[in-house]
């Protein structure tokens, strides 16, 4: 869990969430079983949520999924699945908002884009790598930024990120079994 901060109140502005993910076990495809890599939400889960997850759900199949859900406006819902990334290798994922468009990238390739201009202001502590069940694998080079870092396909950086003036959270999480605590390396 990361302590909530006004740095994460992206409002209606630009933002980027990105990380590297390596699964050591693909989630069961026979039941609804999703494992959050990242989650923001409003208090009590009754307003909106922003979730990046891996797993199986009867509504969307097996794969990675980025979901923004607004409990009062279902037209502002963006979600995508990426079955091709479910293969036990390291993969880079990036979720970006620029203007009123959100972009979802897998390994630097645009998976999809959708319109979403609603306000994003979490009221709970965001979580990384856990839900009711933990991620089965590793999450590394977690970076949240208050700028749109990409809106077109790109080559993901394979070395550790450096903090810059647009970085609001940066976690270098070397793949060590059982590690659950990491330091924020951002300058904010």
Short mmCIF file of N, CA and C in Angstrom, two decimals:
data_model
loop_
_atom_site.label_atom_id
_atom_site.label_comp_id
_atom_site.label_asym_id
_atom_site.label_seq_id
_atom_site.Cartn_x
_atom_site.Cartn_y
_atom_site.Cartn_z
N UNK A 1 0.84 -1.18 0.00
CA UNK A 1 0.00 0.00 0.00
C UNK A 1 0.88 1.24 0.00
N UNK A 2 0.50 2.21 -0.78
CA UNK A 2 1.17 3.51 -0.85
C UNK A 2 0.26 4.50 -0.15
N UNK A 3 0.81 5.34 0.70
CA UNK A 3 -0.01 6.34 1.38
C UNK A 3 -0.55 7.34 0.37
N UNK A 4 -1.86 7.60 0.45
CA UNK A 4 -2.49 8.54 -0.47
C UNK A 4 -1.81 9.90 -0.34
N UNK A 5 -1.71 10.60 -1.44
CA UNK A 5 -1.07 11.91 -1.50
C UNK A 5 -1.78 12.77 -2.53
N UNK A 6 -1.76 14.06 -2.34
CA UNK A 6 -2.33 14.96 -3.35
C UNK A 6 -1.56 14.86 -4.66
N UNK A 7 -0.32 14.32 -4.62
CA UNK A 7 0.43 14.09 -5.86
C UNK A 7 -0.31 13.17 -6.81
N UNK A 8 -1.20 12.32 -6.25
CA UNK A 8 -1.94 11.36 -7.06
C UNK A 8 -3.30 11.89 -7.50
N UNK A 9 -3.64 13.11 -7.15
CA UNK A 9 -4.89 13.73 -7.58
C UNK A 9 -4.68 14.31 -8.98
N UNK A 10 -4.84 13.47 -9.97
CA UNK A 10 -4.58 13.88 -11.35
C UNK A 10 -5.69 14.74 -11.91
N UNK A 11 -6.84 14.78 -11.22
CA UNK A 11 -7.95 15.61 -11.68
C UNK A 11 -8.35 15.23 -13.08
N UNK A 12 -8.47 16.21 -13.95
CA UNK A 12 -8.79 15.95 -15.35
C UNK A 12 -7.56 16.10 -16.23
N UNK A 13 -6.39 16.19 -15.60
CA UNK A 13 -5.15 16.40 -16.32
C UNK A 13 -4.50 15.13 -16.82
N UNK A 14 -3.34 15.32 -17.42
CA UNK A 14 -2.57 14.21 -17.98
C UNK A 14 -1.93 13.38 -16.87
N UNK A 15 -1.73 12.09 -17.15
CA UNK A 15 -1.01 11.22 -16.23
C UNK A 15 -0.48 10.01 -16.99
N UNK A 16 0.47 9.32 -16.38
CA UNK A 16 0.99 8.06 -16.88
C UNK A 16 1.21 7.12 -15.72
N UNK A 17 0.76 5.90 -15.85
CA UNK A 17 1.10 4.82 -14.93
C UNK A 17 1.80 3.77 -15.77
N UNK A 18 2.99 3.33 -15.33
CA UNK A 18 3.69 2.31 -16.08
C UNK A 18 4.47 1.39 -15.15
N UNK A 19 4.71 0.17 -15.63
CA UNK A 19 5.49 -0.79 -14.86
C UNK A 19 5.87 -1.97 -15.75
N UNK A 20 6.79 -2.77 -15.24
CA UNK A 20 7.15 -4.04 -15.84
C UNK A 20 6.51 -5.14 -15.01
N UNK A 21 5.97 -6.18 -15.65
CA UNK A 21 5.31 -7.29 -14.96
C UNK A 21 5.85 -8.61 -15.50
N UNK A 22 6.15 -9.53 -14.58
CA UNK A 22 6.56 -10.89 -14.94
C UNK A 22 5.73 -11.85 -14.11
N UNK A 23 4.90 -12.63 -14.77
CA UNK A 23 4.06 -13.60 -14.05
C UNK A 23 4.82 -14.90 -13.85
N UNK A 24 4.71 -15.46 -12.65
CA UNK A 24 5.30 -16.78 -12.40
C UNK A 24 4.23 -17.85 -12.46
N UNK A 25 2.98 -17.45 -12.52
CA UNK A 25 1.88 -18.39 -12.64
C UNK A 25 0.69 -17.63 -13.21
N UNK A 26 0.17 -18.11 -14.31
CA UNK A 26 -1.01 -17.48 -14.90
C UNK A 26 -2.21 -17.86 -14.05
N UNK A 27 -3.08 -16.91 -13.86
CA UNK A 27 -4.25 -17.10 -13.01
C UNK A 27 -5.18 -18.15 -13.59
N UNK A 28 -5.85 -18.88 -12.73
CA UNK A 28 -6.82 -19.90 -13.09
C UNK A 28 -7.82 -19.34 -14.10
N UNK A 29 -8.02 -20.06 -15.18
CA UNK A 29 -8.97 -19.60 -16.20
C UNK A 29 -10.34 -20.21 -16.03
N UNK A 30 -10.57 -20.95 -14.95
CA UNK A 30 -11.85 -21.60 -14.78
C UNK A 30 -12.81 -20.89 -13.85
N UNK A 31 -12.36 -19.83 -13.19
CA UNK A 31 -13.25 -19.10 -12.29
C UNK A 31 -12.91 -17.62 -12.34
N UNK A 32 -13.80 -16.78 -11.83
CA UNK A 32 -13.52 -15.35 -11.79
C UNK A 32 -12.43 -15.11 -10.76
N UNK A 33 -11.23 -14.83 -11.22
CA UNK A 33 -10.06 -14.66 -10.35
C UNK A 33 -9.18 -13.58 -10.95
N UNK A 34 -9.26 -12.37 -10.41
CA UNK A 34 -8.40 -11.29 -10.89
C UNK A 34 -7.49 -10.85 -9.76
N UNK A 35 -6.28 -10.45 -10.12
CA UNK A 35 -5.28 -10.02 -9.15
C UNK A 35 -4.79 -8.64 -9.56
N UNK A 36 -4.98 -7.68 -8.69
CA UNK A 36 -4.65 -6.30 -9.02
C UNK A 36 -3.15 -6.08 -8.99
N UNK A 37 -2.67 -5.44 -10.04
CA UNK A 37 -1.30 -4.96 -10.07
C UNK A 37 -1.29 -3.56 -9.47
N UNK A 38 -2.34 -2.82 -9.69
CA UNK A 38 -2.47 -1.45 -9.19
C UNK A 38 -3.95 -1.15 -9.00
N UNK A 39 -4.27 -0.39 -7.94
CA UNK A 39 -5.67 -0.02 -7.73
C UNK A 39 -5.76 1.30 -6.97
N UNK A 40 -6.54 2.22 -7.51
CA UNK A 40 -6.97 3.46 -6.86
C UNK A 40 -8.48 3.37 -6.75
N UNK A 41 -9.06 3.96 -5.73
CA UNK A 41 -10.51 4.05 -5.72
C UNK A 41 -10.95 5.15 -4.76
N UNK A 42 -12.23 5.51 -4.87
CA UNK A 42 -12.80 6.45 -3.92
C UNK A 42 -13.23 5.67 -2.69
N UNK A 43 -13.43 6.34 -1.60
CA UNK A 43 -13.77 5.69 -0.33
C UNK A 43 -14.94 4.73 -0.48
N UNK A 44 -14.77 3.54 0.06
CA UNK A 44 -15.85 2.57 0.07
C UNK A 44 -16.11 1.91 -1.27
N UNK A 45 -15.34 2.27 -2.29
CA UNK A 45 -15.53 1.67 -3.60
C UNK A 45 -16.83 2.05 -4.27
N UNK A 46 -17.51 3.09 -3.77
CA UNK A 46 -18.83 3.42 -4.31
C UNK A 46 -18.79 4.44 -5.44
N UNK A 47 -17.67 5.08 -5.65
CA UNK A 47 -17.57 6.09 -6.70
C UNK A 47 -16.87 5.53 -7.91
N UNK A 48 -15.60 5.88 -8.07
CA UNK A 48 -14.86 5.41 -9.24
C UNK A 48 -13.70 4.54 -8.79
N UNK A 49 -13.15 3.79 -9.72
CA UNK A 49 -11.94 3.02 -9.46
C UNK A 49 -11.10 2.98 -10.73
N UNK A 50 -9.80 2.83 -10.52
CA UNK A 50 -8.82 2.75 -11.60
C UNK A 50 -8.00 1.52 -11.27
N UNK A 51 -8.13 0.47 -12.08
CA UNK A 51 -7.53 -0.82 -11.76
C UNK A 51 -6.73 -1.35 -12.95
N UNK A 52 -5.54 -1.86 -12.67
CA UNK A 52 -4.76 -2.60 -13.64
C UNK A 52 -4.61 -3.99 -13.06
N UNK A 53 -5.12 -5.01 -13.74
CA UNK A 53 -5.19 -6.35 -13.16
C UNK A 53 -4.85 -7.41 -14.19
N UNK A 54 -4.50 -8.58 -13.68
CA UNK A 54 -4.30 -9.78 -14.48
C UNK A 54 -5.29 -10.81 -13.95
N UNK A 55 -5.80 -11.63 -14.84
CA UNK A 55 -6.66 -12.68 -14.34
C UNK A 55 -7.69 -13.13 -15.33
N UNK A 56 -8.65 -13.85 -14.80
CA UNK A 56 -9.76 -14.34 -15.60
C UNK A 56 -11.05 -13.79 -15.02
N UNK A 57 -11.91 -13.35 -15.89
CA UNK A 57 -13.25 -12.95 -15.48
C UNK A 57 -14.18 -13.36 -16.61
N UNK A 58 -15.34 -13.87 -16.26
CA UNK A 58 -16.28 -14.34 -17.28
C UNK A 58 -16.68 -13.24 -18.26
N UNK A 59 -16.64 -11.98 -17.83
CA UNK A 59 -17.04 -10.87 -18.69
C UNK A 59 -15.97 -10.47 -19.70
N UNK A 60 -14.67 -10.76 -19.41
CA UNK A 60 -13.62 -10.29 -20.30
C UNK A 60 -12.55 -11.30 -20.62
N UNK A 61 -12.64 -12.52 -20.14
CA UNK A 61 -11.68 -13.56 -20.49
C UNK A 61 -10.41 -13.48 -19.66
N UNK A 62 -9.33 -14.06 -20.20
CA UNK A 62 -8.05 -14.11 -19.49
C UNK A 62 -7.11 -13.08 -20.08
N UNK A 63 -6.39 -12.37 -19.24
CA UNK A 63 -5.39 -11.44 -19.72
C UNK A 63 -5.20 -10.27 -18.78
N UNK A 64 -4.42 -9.32 -19.22
CA UNK A 64 -4.22 -8.07 -18.49
C UNK A 64 -5.36 -7.14 -18.83
N UNK A 65 -5.73 -6.30 -17.89
CA UNK A 65 -6.87 -5.42 -18.10
C UNK A 65 -6.63 -4.10 -17.39
N UNK A 66 -6.86 -3.01 -18.08
CA UNK A 66 -6.86 -1.69 -17.47
C UNK A 66 -8.30 -1.22 -17.48
N UNK A 67 -8.76 -0.77 -16.33
CA UNK A 67 -10.17 -0.45 -16.19
C UNK A 67 -10.33 0.87 -15.44
N UNK A 68 -11.07 1.78 -16.02
CA UNK A 68 -11.53 2.96 -15.29
C UNK A 68 -13.04 2.84 -15.25
N UNK A 69 -13.59 2.86 -14.05
CA UNK A 69 -15.03 2.72 -13.90
C UNK A 69 -15.55 3.89 -13.09
N UNK A 70 -16.58 4.51 -13.58
CA UNK A 70 -17.23 5.59 -12.88
C UNK A 70 -18.62 5.09 -12.51
N UNK A 71 -18.85 4.93 -11.23
CA UNK A 71 -20.10 4.32 -10.74
C UNK A 71 -21.36 5.06 -11.13
N UNK A 72 -21.25 6.31 -11.58
CA UNK A 72 -22.44 7.07 -11.94
C UNK A 72 -22.55 7.30 -13.44
N UNK A 73 -21.54 6.96 -14.20
CA UNK A 73 -21.55 7.25 -15.63
C UNK A 73 -20.87 6.14 -16.39
N UNK A 74 -21.64 5.15 -16.83
CA UNK A 74 -21.05 4.00 -17.50
C UNK A 74 -20.50 4.33 -18.88
N UNK A 75 -20.79 5.51 -19.41
CA UNK A 75 -20.20 5.87 -20.70
C UNK A 75 -18.72 6.19 -20.55
N UNK A 76 -18.27 6.49 -19.35
CA UNK A 76 -16.87 6.77 -19.11
C UNK A 76 -16.17 5.54 -18.54
N UNK A 77 -16.17 4.48 -19.33
CA UNK A 77 -15.60 3.22 -18.92
C UNK A 77 -14.62 2.78 -20.00
N UNK A 78 -13.38 2.59 -19.63
CA UNK A 78 -12.37 2.16 -20.60
C UNK A 78 -11.72 0.89 -20.08
N UNK A 79 -11.77 -0.17 -20.86
CA UNK A 79 -11.12 -1.41 -20.43
C UNK A 79 -10.60 -2.15 -21.64
N UNK A 80 -9.54 -2.89 -21.44
CA UNK A 80 -8.93 -3.64 -22.52
C UNK A 80 -8.26 -4.88 -21.95
N UNK A 81 -8.27 -5.93 -22.73
CA UNK A 81 -7.57 -7.13 -22.31
C UNK A 81 -6.46 -7.42 -23.31
N UNK A 82 -5.43 -8.10 -22.85
CA UNK A 82 -4.26 -8.37 -23.68
C UNK A 82 -3.81 -9.80 -23.44
N UNK A 83 -4.50 -10.76 -24.02
CA UNK A 83 -4.16 -12.17 -23.81
C UNK A 83 -2.73 -12.50 -24.22
N UNK A 84 -2.18 -11.82 -25.22
CA UNK A 84 -0.86 -12.16 -25.74
C UNK A 84 0.26 -11.93 -24.73
N UNK A 85 -0.01 -11.26 -23.61
CA UNK A 85 1.03 -11.00 -22.62
C UNK A 85 1.03 -12.00 -21.48
N UNK A 86 0.26 -13.04 -21.59
CA UNK A 86 0.08 -14.03 -20.53
C UNK A 86 1.06 -15.19 -20.70
N UNK A 87 2.38 -14.94 -20.83
CA UNK A 87 3.28 -16.02 -21.20
C UNK A 87 4.54 -16.13 -20.34
N UNK A 88 4.52 -15.70 -19.12
CA UNK A 88 5.61 -15.88 -18.17
C UNK A 88 6.88 -15.10 -18.51
N UNK A 89 6.83 -14.10 -19.34
CA UNK A 89 7.97 -13.24 -19.65
C UNK A 89 7.75 -11.87 -19.03
N UNK A 90 8.81 -11.05 -19.00
CA UNK A 90 8.66 -9.66 -18.57
C UNK A 90 7.96 -8.88 -19.67
N UNK A 91 6.98 -8.06 -19.27
CA UNK A 91 6.26 -7.21 -20.22
C UNK A 91 6.10 -5.82 -19.61
N UNK A 92 6.19 -4.82 -20.46
CA UNK A 92 6.02 -3.43 -20.03
C UNK A 92 4.60 -2.98 -20.35
N UNK A 93 3.95 -2.34 -19.38
CA UNK A 93 2.61 -1.81 -19.57
C UNK A 93 2.60 -0.33 -19.21
N UNK A 94 1.87 0.43 -20.00
CA UNK A 94 1.77 1.86 -19.76
C UNK A 94 0.32 2.29 -20.03
N UNK A 95 -0.21 3.08 -19.12
CA UNK A 95 -1.56 3.62 -19.23
C UNK A 95 -1.43 5.13 -19.13
N UNK A 96 -1.94 5.84 -20.13
CA UNK A 96 -1.69 7.28 -20.28
C UNK A 96 -3.00 8.01 -20.53
N UNK A 97 -3.14 9.21 -19.94
CA UNK A 97 -4.22 10.10 -20.37
C UNK A 97 -3.59 11.38 -20.88
N UNK A 98 -4.03 11.76 -22.07
CA UNK A 98 -3.62 13.02 -22.68
C UNK A 98 -4.89 13.67 -23.21
N UNK A 99 -5.19 14.87 -22.72
CA UNK A 99 -6.45 15.50 -23.09
C UNK A 99 -7.60 14.67 -22.55
N UNK A 100 -8.52 14.29 -23.40
CA UNK A 100 -9.66 13.48 -22.97
C UNK A 100 -9.55 12.04 -23.49
N UNK A 101 -8.33 11.60 -23.82
CA UNK A 101 -8.13 10.25 -24.33
C UNK A 101 -7.20 9.47 -23.42
N UNK A 102 -7.56 8.21 -23.13
CA UNK A 102 -6.67 7.31 -22.40
C UNK A 102 -6.11 6.29 -23.39
N UNK A 103 -4.84 5.94 -23.20
CA UNK A 103 -4.13 5.02 -24.07
C UNK A 103 -3.60 3.87 -23.21
N UNK A 104 -3.69 2.64 -23.73
CA UNK A 104 -3.18 1.47 -23.04
C UNK A 104 -2.14 0.82 -23.96
N UNK A 105 -0.90 0.72 -23.47
CA UNK A 105 0.20 0.16 -24.24
C UNK A 105 0.69 -1.13 -23.60
N UNK A 106 1.02 -2.12 -24.42
CA UNK A 106 1.68 -3.34 -23.97
C UNK A 106 2.96 -3.50 -24.76
N UNK A 107 4.09 -3.58 -24.06
CA UNK A 107 5.41 -3.67 -24.68
C UNK A 107 5.62 -2.57 -25.72
N UNK A 108 5.11 -1.38 -25.41
CA UNK A 108 5.32 -0.22 -26.26
C UNK A 108 4.35 -0.10 -27.43
N UNK A 109 3.51 -1.10 -27.64
CA UNK A 109 2.56 -1.08 -28.75
C UNK A 109 1.19 -0.66 -28.24
N UNK A 110 0.54 0.23 -28.96
CA UNK A 110 -0.79 0.69 -28.57
C UNK A 110 -1.77 -0.47 -28.66
N UNK A 111 -2.39 -0.81 -27.52
CA UNK A 111 -3.40 -1.86 -27.47
C UNK A 111 -4.76 -1.26 -27.80
N UNK A 112 -5.04 -0.11 -27.18
CA UNK A 112 -6.29 0.59 -27.51
C UNK A 112 -6.28 1.98 -26.90
N UNK A 113 -7.23 2.76 -27.33
CA UNK A 113 -7.43 4.10 -26.75
C UNK A 113 -8.93 4.36 -26.68
N UNK A 114 -9.30 5.16 -25.70
CA UNK A 114 -10.71 5.47 -25.48
C UNK A 114 -10.83 6.89 -24.94
N UNK A 115 -12.01 7.44 -25.01
CA UNK A 115 -12.27 8.75 -24.42
C UNK A 115 -12.54 8.59 -22.93
N UNK A 116 -11.89 9.43 -22.12
CA UNK A 116 -12.17 9.46 -20.67
C UNK A 116 -11.63 10.78 -20.12
N UNK A 117 -12.52 11.67 -19.72
CA UNK A 117 -12.09 12.99 -19.25
C UNK A 117 -12.52 13.28 -17.81
N UNK A 118 -13.09 12.30 -17.13
CA UNK A 118 -13.56 12.53 -15.76
C UNK A 118 -12.42 12.79 -14.79
N UNK A 119 -12.78 13.35 -13.67
CA UNK A 119 -11.87 13.70 -12.60
C UNK A 119 -11.32 12.45 -11.91
N UNK A 120 -10.02 12.40 -11.65
CA UNK A 120 -9.40 11.29 -10.92
C UNK A 120 -8.77 11.86 -9.66
N UNK A 121 -9.42 11.62 -8.53
CA UNK A 121 -8.91 12.07 -7.23
C UNK A 121 -9.18 10.97 -6.21
N UNK A 122 -8.19 10.09 -5.99
CA UNK A 122 -8.41 8.98 -5.05
C UNK A 122 -8.59 9.47 -3.62
N UNK A 123 -9.37 8.72 -2.87
CA UNK A 123 -9.57 9.05 -1.46
C UNK A 123 -9.13 7.90 -0.56
N UNK A 124 -8.57 6.85 -1.16
CA UNK A 124 -8.02 5.75 -0.38
C UNK A 124 -6.56 5.57 -0.76
N UNK A 125 -5.82 4.84 0.07
CA UNK A 125 -4.43 4.55 -0.26
C UNK A 125 -4.38 3.61 -1.46
N UNK A 126 -3.62 3.96 -2.50
CA UNK A 126 -3.51 3.05 -3.64
C UNK A 126 -2.72 1.80 -3.24
N UNK A 127 -3.02 0.69 -3.90
CA UNK A 127 -2.30 -0.54 -3.65
C UNK A 127 -1.57 -0.98 -4.90
N UNK A 128 -0.46 -1.67 -4.70
CA UNK A 128 0.33 -2.21 -5.80
C UNK A 128 0.59 -3.68 -5.50
N UNK A 129 0.26 -4.55 -6.46
CA UNK A 129 0.60 -5.95 -6.36
C UNK A 129 -0.29 -6.80 -5.48
N UNK A 130 -1.43 -6.25 -5.06
CA UNK A 130 -2.28 -7.09 -4.22
C UNK A 130 -3.74 -6.71 -4.38
N UNK A 131 -4.56 -7.65 -4.07
CA UNK A 131 -6.01 -7.51 -3.99
C UNK A 131 -6.39 -8.49 -2.91
N UNK A 132 -7.47 -9.20 -3.06
CA UNK A 132 -7.77 -10.28 -2.13
C UNK A 132 -6.70 -11.37 -2.27
N UNK A 133 -6.13 -11.50 -3.47
CA UNK A 133 -5.03 -12.42 -3.73
C UNK A 133 -3.88 -11.62 -4.32
N UNK A 134 -2.67 -12.00 -3.97
CA UNK A 134 -1.49 -11.30 -4.48
C UNK A 134 -1.21 -11.68 -5.92
N UNK A 135 -0.48 -10.81 -6.60
CA UNK A 135 -0.02 -11.10 -7.95
C UNK A 135 0.93 -12.29 -7.87
N UNK A 136 0.80 -13.22 -8.78
CA UNK A 136 1.69 -14.38 -8.82
C UNK A 136 2.83 -14.05 -9.78
N UNK A 137 3.84 -13.36 -9.27
CA UNK A 137 4.96 -12.94 -10.10
C UNK A 137 5.59 -11.69 -9.53
N UNK A 138 6.14 -10.87 -10.41
CA UNK A 138 6.89 -9.69 -10.00
C UNK A 138 6.36 -8.45 -10.71
N UNK A 139 6.46 -7.32 -10.03
CA UNK A 139 6.16 -6.02 -10.61
C UNK A 139 7.38 -5.15 -10.32
N UNK A 140 7.92 -4.49 -11.33
CA UNK A 140 9.14 -3.71 -11.16
C UNK A 140 9.03 -2.40 -11.93
N UNK A 141 9.90 -1.47 -11.59
CA UNK A 141 9.98 -0.15 -12.24
C UNK A 141 8.59 0.46 -12.37
N UNK A 142 7.99 0.70 -11.23
CA UNK A 142 6.65 1.29 -11.16
C UNK A 142 6.81 2.80 -11.16
N UNK A 143 6.25 3.45 -12.13
CA UNK A 143 6.37 4.91 -12.21
C UNK A 143 5.02 5.52 -12.50
N UNK A 144 4.62 6.49 -11.66
CA UNK A 144 3.43 7.30 -11.88
C UNK A 144 3.91 8.71 -12.17
N UNK A 145 3.33 9.32 -13.19
CA UNK A 145 3.75 10.65 -13.61
C UNK A 145 2.53 11.54 -13.81
N UNK A 146 2.74 12.84 -13.68
CA UNK A 146 1.66 13.80 -13.90
C UNK A 146 1.75 14.43 -15.28
N UNK A 147 2.20 13.65 -16.23
CA UNK A 147 2.33 14.07 -17.62
C UNK A 147 2.04 12.85 -18.51
N UNK A 148 1.61 13.09 -19.73
CA UNK A 148 1.42 12.00 -20.70
C UNK A 148 2.78 11.69 -21.32
N UNK A 149 3.35 10.55 -20.99
CA UNK A 149 4.69 10.21 -21.48
C UNK A 149 4.67 9.67 -22.91
N UNK A 150 3.57 9.07 -23.34
CA UNK A 150 3.48 8.53 -24.70
C UNK A 150 2.03 8.56 -25.17
N UNK A 151 1.85 8.86 -26.44
CA UNK A 151 0.52 8.74 -27.05
C UNK A 151 0.60 7.93 -28.34
N UNK A 152 1.79 7.51 -28.70
CA UNK A 152 2.00 6.65 -29.86
C UNK A 152 2.94 5.53 -29.43
N UNK A 153 3.03 4.48 -30.24
CA UNK A 153 3.88 3.35 -29.92
C UNK A 153 5.32 3.79 -29.69
N UNK A 154 6.05 3.06 -28.84
CA UNK A 154 7.39 3.44 -28.42
C UNK A 154 8.17 2.19 -28.05
N UNK A 155 9.48 2.35 -27.83
CA UNK A 155 10.31 1.27 -27.32
C UNK A 155 10.47 1.46 -25.82
N UNK A 156 10.00 0.52 -24.99
CA UNK A 156 10.10 0.70 -23.54
C UNK A 156 11.55 0.74 -23.06
N UNK A 157 11.78 1.56 -22.08
CA UNK A 157 13.10 1.68 -21.46
C UNK A 157 13.37 0.40 -20.66
N UNK A 158 14.54 -0.19 -20.82
CA UNK A 158 14.86 -1.44 -20.14
C UNK A 158 15.83 -1.25 -18.98
N UNK A 159 16.21 -0.03 -18.70
CA UNK A 159 17.06 0.27 -17.55
C UNK A 159 16.20 0.98 -16.50
N UNK A 160 16.64 1.01 -15.24
CA UNK A 160 15.83 1.68 -14.21
C UNK A 160 15.53 3.13 -14.58
N UNK A 161 14.30 3.54 -14.27
CA UNK A 161 13.90 4.92 -14.53
C UNK A 161 14.62 5.86 -13.59
N UNK A 162 14.87 7.06 -14.07
CA UNK A 162 15.35 8.15 -13.23
C UNK A 162 14.16 9.01 -12.88
N UNK A 163 14.19 9.59 -11.70
CA UNK A 163 13.13 10.52 -11.32
C UNK A 163 13.33 11.83 -12.06
N UNK A 164 12.24 12.46 -12.44
CA UNK A 164 12.30 13.79 -13.05
C UNK A 164 11.18 14.62 -12.44
N UNK A 165 11.03 15.85 -12.87
CA UNK A 165 10.04 16.75 -12.26
C UNK A 165 8.60 16.29 -12.48
N UNK A 166 8.36 15.37 -13.41
CA UNK A 166 7.01 14.88 -13.68
C UNK A 166 6.69 13.58 -12.96
N UNK A 167 7.65 12.99 -12.27
CA UNK A 167 7.47 11.71 -11.57
C UNK A 167 6.90 11.97 -10.19
N UNK A 168 5.73 11.36 -9.87
CA UNK A 168 5.13 11.52 -8.55
C UNK A 168 5.31 10.28 -7.68
N UNK A 169 5.64 9.13 -8.29
CA UNK A 169 5.96 7.92 -7.55
C UNK A 169 6.89 7.09 -8.42
N UNK A 170 7.96 6.59 -7.83
CA UNK A 170 8.91 5.74 -8.56
C UNK A 170 9.39 4.66 -7.60
N UNK A 171 9.11 3.42 -7.96
CA UNK A 171 9.52 2.29 -7.13
C UNK A 171 10.37 1.35 -7.97
N UNK A 172 11.62 1.18 -7.54
CA UNK A 172 12.49 0.16 -8.12
C UNK A 172 12.27 -1.07 -7.24
N UNK A 173 11.74 -2.14 -7.80
CA UNK A 173 11.38 -3.32 -7.01
C UNK A 173 12.09 -4.54 -7.59
N UNK A 174 13.38 -4.69 -7.31
CA UNK A 174 14.10 -5.84 -7.86
C UNK A 174 13.41 -7.15 -7.51
N UNK A 175 13.45 -8.08 -8.42
CA UNK A 175 12.74 -9.35 -8.27
C UNK A 175 13.37 -10.21 -7.17
N UNK A 176 12.87 -10.04 -5.95
CA UNK A 176 13.29 -10.84 -4.81
C UNK A 176 12.05 -11.50 -4.24
N UNK A 177 12.05 -12.82 -4.20
CA UNK A 177 10.88 -13.53 -3.68
C UNK A 177 10.53 -13.06 -2.29
N UNK A 178 9.26 -12.75 -2.10
CA UNK A 178 8.75 -12.39 -0.79
C UNK A 178 8.90 -10.93 -0.41
N UNK A 179 9.55 -10.11 -1.24
CA UNK A 179 9.70 -8.70 -0.90
C UNK A 179 8.37 -7.99 -0.98
N UNK A 180 8.07 -7.21 0.05
CA UNK A 180 6.79 -6.49 0.06
C UNK A 180 6.95 -5.02 0.39
N UNK A 181 8.15 -4.57 0.71
CA UNK A 181 8.37 -3.16 1.06
C UNK A 181 9.46 -2.58 0.17
N UNK A 182 9.15 -1.44 -0.43
CA UNK A 182 10.09 -0.75 -1.30
C UNK A 182 9.98 0.73 -1.05
N UNK A 183 11.04 1.47 -1.37
CA UNK A 183 11.07 2.92 -1.17
C UNK A 183 10.66 3.65 -2.42
N UNK A 184 10.02 4.80 -2.23
CA UNK A 184 9.69 5.72 -3.30
C UNK A 184 10.96 6.46 -3.67
N UNK A 185 11.38 6.37 -4.93
CA UNK A 185 12.60 7.02 -5.40
C UNK A 185 12.31 8.30 -6.18
N UNK A 186 11.05 8.76 -6.17
CA UNK A 186 10.73 9.98 -6.89
C UNK A 186 11.25 11.18 -6.10
N UNK A 187 11.31 12.30 -6.76
CA UNK A 187 11.77 13.51 -6.09
C UNK A 187 10.62 14.29 -5.49
N UNK A 188 9.37 13.78 -5.64
CA UNK A 188 8.22 14.53 -5.10
C UNK A 188 7.96 14.15 -3.66
#
